[in-house]
Amino acid sequence: MNVSHQNTDNLNAVISIEISKADYQEKVDKSLRAYGQKANIPGFRKGKVPFSMLMKMFGKSVRVEEINRLVSESLYNYIRDNKLNILGEPMTAEDMTVDLDTQDDFTFRFDVALAPELNVKVDKKIKVPYYTITVDDDMVKRQNESFLSRFGKQISVDESTDERDLIKGSMVEMVKKGTPVEGGITVESTIVSPAYFKNDKEKAKFAGVKKGDKVMFNPSKSCDASVAELASMLNIDKEKAANVTSNFEMTVTDITHLQPAELNQELFDNVFGKDVVKTEEEYFAKLREMIAHQLVPESDYKFSIDARAAIEKAVGEFDLPDAFLKRWLLATDKNRKAENIDEDFAKMVPDLKWQLIKEQIVKQFDIHVDDADLLALAKRVAASQFAQYGMTGVPDDVLERYAREMLSSKESRSRLIDQATEQKIQTAIKESVTLTDKEVTMDKFQKMFEVAE
């Protein structure tokens, strides 16, 4: 057997695999004998089937199977041993013909696409802006109000003073004021929150409402005819709710008002932990610090966009084996249409080129992800998921248990490996290029993305 390759140009090559009968016949015979030990063939005891009969009955299929296995192993071993950096997968040469029925010796030829040789060097010569978002007083005010609400308490009041109040009561379907619908819908107890009404006119009907008041409103209009919301409000099934457009009279039996927390040590401890801050001045300073920390991912994301552009500019334009890759995409994705392949491929080229550049960055900085990296990332992801439900300060052993469960999933583990690698690439870039620090307001920061779009 002989395997070789020849470049047709800088980006394409052909791998040839020459196979003679001597390369595969022994394996064919061995496979047939093994099959004969297990096969149940009428008229013969197991293991006593003549080899000539096995050859006649199964020889062709076993021969094809062994040749295909030998070709595949030889092809990928050659690519690995010769360190060929290929794109996509090898494809059978379009002009190759073999006849497995009549030939004993074969020459298989495969077209391969070669990754372009890139000169990627990430260093201080590359300058990238880094935008730090300034934390203004309005951000601090909104965050403080959020904490005051989160750690406040719900109290029963006689009169509603806030659209966010929860109005509890009974409801009756009405023809008009004072006239209920005969056999209509009645709701013994339900709760509405005008803050979530989608119709301002309906919302206004509950302004300043008091216990014992009767309010005539249209539930369907209040939720913009959302069947799910209407069914929940009226305690009926969705099928019935779909046909409800009537007005209802609600008799208010209770009003629950959220009383914000006070700006005191109890709030400080709830937000930042016991005795971390002890004065209002420290509290608001800590809020600014917390908000600034929360904005770092926004800055890092913008940096990743700008760094990519700067590195791509430094690398310069380079070609890809377009014809091969289009052919490969059509062969591997049956949903793609030949008439659309040029347009589809053009959309893929920028990300494909950036992926090739990132592979060189990985080599430059010897980036790799180990188990400790994966566990640390999985724990951060778990902590973030808990935080979404307002659960902070989750014990480390709980985080680790959830993290290990994530890593036990092949799909999750693969996703985390990609994420960890990407983070390491961005860290390496950030530490190696020249950063030009710039402070911007949130408004200006957001407008940068509007311009980009």
XYZ file of C-alpha atoms in Angstrom:
453
model
C 0.000 0.000 0.000
C 1.228 3.484 -0.821
C -0.232 6.818 0.372
C 0.912 10.157 -0.972
C -0.381 13.639 -1.625
C 0.207 16.315 -4.203
C -0.711 19.972 -3.907
C -2.676 21.288 -6.843
C -2.185 24.818 -5.495
C -1.544 26.485 -2.116
C -5.021 25.661 -0.853
C -5.907 22.334 -2.466
C -4.336 18.894 -2.600
C -5.098 15.343 -3.677
C -4.318 12.370 -1.440
C -3.812 9.095 -3.345
C -4.097 5.686 -1.690
C -2.846 2.721 -3.733
C -4.105 -0.634 -2.450
C -3.326 -4.106 -3.736
C -5.096 -7.375 -2.963
C -2.303 -8.343 -0.565
C -3.152 -5.326 1.617
C -6.677 -6.460 2.448
C -7.158 -10.155 1.577
C -5.830 -11.503 4.867
C -8.259 -9.304 6.792
C -11.108 -10.398 4.530
C -10.316 -14.064 5.183
C -10.047 -13.485 8.914
C -13.386 -11.684 9.015
C -15.076 -14.463 7.032
C -13.740 -17.162 9.379
C -14.901 -15.180 12.395
C -18.313 -14.824 10.802
C -18.405 -18.548 10.090
C -17.973 -19.303 13.792
C -21.181 -17.424 14.611
C -23.393 -17.720 11.514
C -26.452 -19.972 11.533
C -26.662 -21.474 8.029
C -29.219 -24.219 7.298
C -27.575 -27.601 6.725
C -24.391 -26.806 8.636
C -23.418 -26.853 12.267
C -22.215 -23.553 13.689
C -18.511 -23.180 12.946
C -18.505 -25.953 10.304
C -19.524 -23.940 7.223
C -16.997 -24.468 4.382
C -14.853 -21.432 3.699
C -15.723 -21.570 -0.002
C -19.415 -21.208 0.865
C -18.697 -18.311 3.224
C -16.742 -16.649 0.459
C -19.580 -17.165 -2.015
C -22.278 -15.940 0.344
C -20.532 -13.082 2.161
C -17.220 -12.522 0.423
C -18.239 -9.481 -1.597
C -19.789 -7.518 1.290
C -16.921 -8.369 3.670
C -14.380 -7.422 1.018
C -16.023 -4.031 0.444
C -16.234 -3.444 4.204
C -12.545 -4.229 4.759
C -11.393 -2.118 1.813
C -13.438 0.855 3.036
C -12.055 0.447 6.556
C -8.487 0.239 5.270
C -8.911 3.298 3.040
C -10.487 5.371 5.816
C -7.814 4.470 8.380
C -5.024 5.109 5.899
C -6.469 8.462 4.861
C -6.866 9.908 8.353
C -3.618 8.417 9.646
C -1.799 10.069 6.757
C -3.418 13.449 7.468
C -2.495 13.153 11.150
C 1.043 11.858 10.662
C 1.856 14.493 8.038
C 0.215 17.248 10.075
C -1.953 18.403 7.183
C -4.147 21.274 8.385
C -7.291 20.636 6.367
C -10.623 22.419 6.191
C -13.858 20.454 6.147
C -13.489 16.747 5.367
C -11.752 14.885 2.516
C -14.010 14.294 -0.491
C -13.744 11.593 -3.114
C -12.138 13.047 -6.235
C -14.857 13.821 -8.774
C -13.037 12.016 -11.602
C -12.155 8.893 -9.577
C -13.628 5.567 -10.722
C -13.178 2.144 -9.105
C -14.996 -1.138 -9.689
C -15.044 -3.240 -6.531
C -16.572 -6.158 -8.444
C -13.858 -6.594 -11.081
C -10.728 -4.973 -9.643
C -8.297 -6.385 -7.092
C -5.949 -3.394 -7.001
C -7.216 0.141 -6.522
C -6.158 3.756 -6.448
C -8.413 5.914 -4.334
C -8.039 9.671 -4.631
C -9.405 12.307 -2.265
C -9.592 16.051 -2.670
C -8.663 17.987 0.461
C -8.729 21.688 1.260
C -5.654 23.078 2.985
C -5.904 25.836 5.557
C -4.001 28.940 4.433
C -0.724 29.700 6.169
C -1.321 32.806 8.269
C 1.099 35.198 9.894
C -0.766 35.943 13.112
C 1.094 37.759 15.858
C -0.849 39.387 18.653
C 1.384 41.905 20.441
C 1.653 45.502 21.614
C 1.810 46.770 18.043
C -1.929 46.160 17.832
C -3.952 48.928 19.490
C -7.514 48.320 20.656
C -9.854 50.746 22.468
C -11.328 49.610 25.782
C -14.494 51.434 26.777
C -15.296 51.715 30.480
C -18.917 52.710 31.070
C -19.263 55.461 33.663
C -21.661 54.772 36.516
C -23.958 57.800 36.787
C -26.278 58.880 39.603
C -29.361 57.633 37.750
C -27.940 54.092 37.593
C -27.262 54.182 41.324
C -30.767 55.530 41.998
C -32.441 52.770 39.963
C -30.351 50.062 41.618
C -31.137 51.405 45.065
C -34.869 51.502 44.264
C -34.637 47.916 43.059
C -33.115 46.788 46.365
C -35.640 48.819 48.364
C -38.418 46.971 46.522
C -36.753 43.549 46.720
C -36.265 43.733 50.462
C -39.488 45.599 51.199
C -42.604 44.027 52.653
C -46.176 43.686 51.481
C -48.823 45.327 53.633
C -52.601 45.538 53.408
C -53.866 49.085 52.786
C -57.286 50.694 52.481
C -56.506 52.711 49.348
C -54.307 52.053 46.312
C -51.553 54.619 45.815
C -49.409 52.758 43.298
C -50.318 50.977 40.045
C -48.073 48.136 41.214
C -50.479 47.390 44.081
C -52.227 44.019 44.014
C -56.005 44.388 43.931
C -57.933 41.425 45.308
C -61.638 40.896 44.901
C -64.581 39.090 43.292
C -65.752 39.626 39.713
C -69.079 39.337 37.898
C -69.709 39.451 34.143
C -71.965 42.404 33.341
C -74.374 43.430 30.562
C -74.199 47.000 31.855
C -73.753 48.713 35.191
C -76.052 47.098 37.719
C -77.080 44.272 35.364
C -75.118 40.992 35.536
C -75.119 38.581 32.586
C -77.632 35.842 33.296
C -75.658 32.645 33.827
C -72.500 34.636 33.166
C -69.024 34.191 34.595
C -68.484 34.874 38.268
C -65.123 34.815 39.992
C -65.177 34.392 43.754
C -61.597 35.561 44.255
C -58.890 36.849 41.960
C -56.010 39.293 41.977
C -55.150 41.922 39.375
C -52.166 44.234 39.093
C -52.909 47.369 37.051
C -49.176 47.853 36.447
C -49.311 44.925 34.014
C -52.393 46.128 32.125
C -51.658 46.738 28.448
C -54.463 49.281 28.068
C -53.981 52.646 29.784
C -57.715 53.383 29.851
C -58.436 50.185 31.751
C -55.462 50.805 34.040
C -56.751 54.265 34.961
C -60.003 52.777 36.294
C -58.094 51.371 39.287
C -56.277 54.584 40.222
C -56.976 55.438 43.877
C -59.356 52.506 44.321
C -60.396 51.684 47.921
C -61.536 48.592 49.765
C -65.224 47.999 49.090
C -65.203 49.928 45.793
C -66.806 48.439 42.712
C -64.816 48.882 39.493
C -66.284 48.234 36.048
C -63.570 47.289 33.555
C -62.906 45.071 30.559
C -60.496 42.197 31.373
C -60.008 41.323 27.695
C -58.920 44.857 26.821
C -56.727 45.048 29.922
C -54.546 42.163 28.698
C -54.822 42.886 24.967
C -56.964 39.737 24.551
C -54.216 37.409 25.787
C -56.032 34.111 26.269
C -53.544 32.852 28.860
C -53.742 36.014 30.965
C -57.520 36.214 30.696
C -57.950 32.569 31.701
C -55.757 33.146 34.755
C -57.579 36.341 35.779
C -61.042 34.790 35.468
C -60.093 31.304 36.710
C -61.486 29.632 33.569
C -59.996 27.421 30.885
C -58.347 28.913 27.800
C -61.001 27.643 25.402
C -63.690 29.565 27.274
C -61.466 32.618 27.771
C -60.948 32.913 24.011
C -64.580 34.051 23.633
C -64.771 36.499 26.562
C -65.050 40.192 25.610
C -67.545 41.416 28.231
C -67.131 44.032 30.936
C -66.843 42.804 34.521
C -67.581 44.432 37.827
C -64.891 43.854 40.424
C -65.669 44.309 44.124
C -62.410 45.163 45.883
C -61.908 43.158 49.074
C -58.224 43.825 49.773
C -55.290 45.905 48.497
C -51.721 44.773 48.953
C -49.068 47.473 48.767
C -45.323 46.921 48.589
C -43.734 49.045 51.284
C -40.116 49.705 50.325
C -37.403 48.782 52.776
C -35.839 51.533 54.841
C -32.322 52.733 54.163
C -30.785 51.224 57.283
C -28.355 48.574 58.493
C -30.851 45.776 57.852
C -30.966 46.723 54.170
C -27.163 47.075 53.989
C -26.764 43.585 55.453
C -29.375 42.082 53.128
C -27.686 43.528 50.052
C -23.989 43.094 50.831
C -23.769 40.767 53.835
C -23.553 41.464 57.520
C -21.502 44.539 58.440
C -19.842 44.835 55.020
C -21.090 48.442 54.897
C -22.274 50.475 57.865
C -23.139 53.919 56.533
C -25.206 55.354 53.695
C -22.015 56.751 52.173
C -20.410 53.290 52.165
C -23.629 51.758 50.864
C -23.873 54.031 47.834
C -20.144 53.707 47.152
C -20.568 49.931 47.204
C -23.535 50.218 44.842
C -21.366 52.120 42.359
C -18.677 49.473 42.663
C -21.223 46.688 42.119
C -22.747 48.372 39.053
C -19.287 49.013 37.594
C -18.499 45.322 38.029
C -21.785 44.342 36.347
C -20.902 46.534 33.361
C -17.513 44.884 32.759
C -18.989 42.129 30.519
C -20.510 44.870 28.331
C -17.105 46.509 27.966
C -15.435 43.164 27.342
C -17.950 42.314 24.627
C -17.264 45.591 22.823
C -13.542 44.953 23.250
C -13.897 41.512 21.637
C -15.526 43.118 18.579
C -12.885 45.824 18.285
C -10.019 43.397 18.955
C -11.241 41.087 16.224
C -11.350 43.978 13.742
C -7.856 45.157 14.736
C -6.330 41.673 14.508
C -8.023 40.939 11.186
C -6.603 44.205 9.841
C -3.122 43.276 11.083
C -3.325 39.821 9.473
C -4.627 41.214 6.193
C -6.703 39.570 3.489
C -6.166 35.909 2.623
C -7.822 33.414 0.324
C -9.781 30.267 1.095
C -10.341 27.147 -1.042
C -13.760 28.478 -2.015
C -14.680 25.919 -4.686
C -13.899 22.930 -2.450
C -15.710 24.383 0.569
C -18.847 25.143 -1.457
C -18.824 21.596 -2.820
C -18.302 20.193 0.687
C -21.161 22.283 2.135
C -23.547 21.039 -0.549
C -22.493 17.431 0.038
C -22.819 17.539 3.831
C -26.003 19.622 4.130
C -28.833 18.299 2.014
C -30.965 21.350 2.871
C -28.620 23.695 1.020
C -29.485 24.605 -2.538
C -26.858 24.870 -5.275
C -28.434 28.081 -6.533
C -27.947 29.700 -3.096
C -24.482 28.374 -2.260
C -22.582 31.510 -3.351
C -24.728 33.703 -1.115
C -24.601 31.244 1.805
C -20.845 30.853 1.548
C -20.245 34.612 1.419
C -22.050 34.946 4.764
C -19.873 32.216 6.307
C -16.488 33.508 5.119
C -15.896 36.200 7.810
C -16.472 33.799 10.711
C -14.488 31.026 9.015
C -11.518 33.348 8.538
C -11.748 34.544 12.140
C -11.845 30.918 13.325
C -8.602 30.228 11.439
C -7.013 33.297 13.012
C -8.142 32.172 16.483
C -6.535 28.768 15.926
C -3.231 30.546 15.386
C -3.780 32.637 18.533
C -4.336 29.413 20.487
C -0.991 28.142 19.203
C 0.798 31.438 19.883
C -0.224 31.486 23.541
C -0.358 27.700 24.033
C -3.962 27.935 25.202
C -5.550 24.789 26.587
C -8.481 24.005 28.848
C -8.098 21.505 31.690
C -10.580 19.979 34.141
C -9.943 22.677 36.745
C -10.806 25.373 34.196
C -14.036 23.594 33.278
C -15.097 23.098 36.895
C -14.421 26.756 37.746
C -16.448 27.934 34.752
C -19.304 25.520 35.459
C -19.482 26.826 39.044
C -19.672 30.410 37.783
C -22.463 29.429 35.398
C -24.313 27.675 38.245
C -23.910 30.716 40.511
C -25.273 32.949 37.752
C -28.298 30.691 37.296
C -29.039 30.771 41.028
C -28.654 34.568 41.038
C -31.364 34.879 38.379
C -33.785 33.550 40.980
C -32.490 35.917 43.656
C -30.353 33.242 45.333
C -26.949 34.686 46.171
C -24.263 33.378 48.495
C -24.982 29.752 47.515
C -22.552 27.426 49.398
C -19.547 26.268 47.390
C -20.371 22.574 47.800
C -23.829 23.156 46.290
C -22.318 25.043 43.354
C -19.785 22.278 42.804
C -22.479 19.602 42.793
C -24.477 21.480 40.164
C -21.288 22.164 38.201
C -20.346 18.490 38.104
C -23.856 17.597 36.947
C -23.428 20.037 34.060
C -20.064 18.525 33.147
C -21.524 15.012 33.152
C -23.545 15.960 30.060
C -21.530 15.538 26.867
C -23.349 18.429 25.217
C -22.900 20.774 28.193
C -19.262 19.805 28.596
C -18.545 20.535 24.934
C -20.299 23.901 25.196
C -18.307 24.792 28.330
C -15.021 23.788 26.658
C -15.796 26.173 23.787
C -16.760 28.913 26.242
C -13.646 28.432 28.388
C -11.406 28.437 25.316
C -13.028 31.611 24.033
C -12.535 33.303 27.406
C -8.862 32.339 27.458
C -8.392 33.652 23.927
C -9.950 36.983 24.870
C -7.842 37.196 28.040
C -4.652 36.480 26.072
C -5.552 39.148 23.518
C -6.427 41.697 26.204
C -3.141 41.130 28.025
C -1.041 41.278 24.854
C -2.347 44.209 22.805
C -2.058 47.899 23.663
C -5.278 49.071 25.302
C -6.403 52.632 24.797
C -8.694 53.238 27.760
C -11.744 55.413 27.182
C -14.626 56.327 29.482
C -18.086 56.686 27.959
C -21.621 57.141 29.175
C -24.070 54.284 28.766
C -25.956 56.304 26.163
C -22.860 56.798 24.002
C -21.839 53.181 24.527
C -25.187 51.903 23.248
C -25.066 54.235 20.252
C -21.810 52.579 19.170
C -23.787 49.405 18.513
C -26.532 51.307 16.678
C -23.905 52.671 14.275
C -22.422 49.181 13.862
C -25.822 47.771 12.932
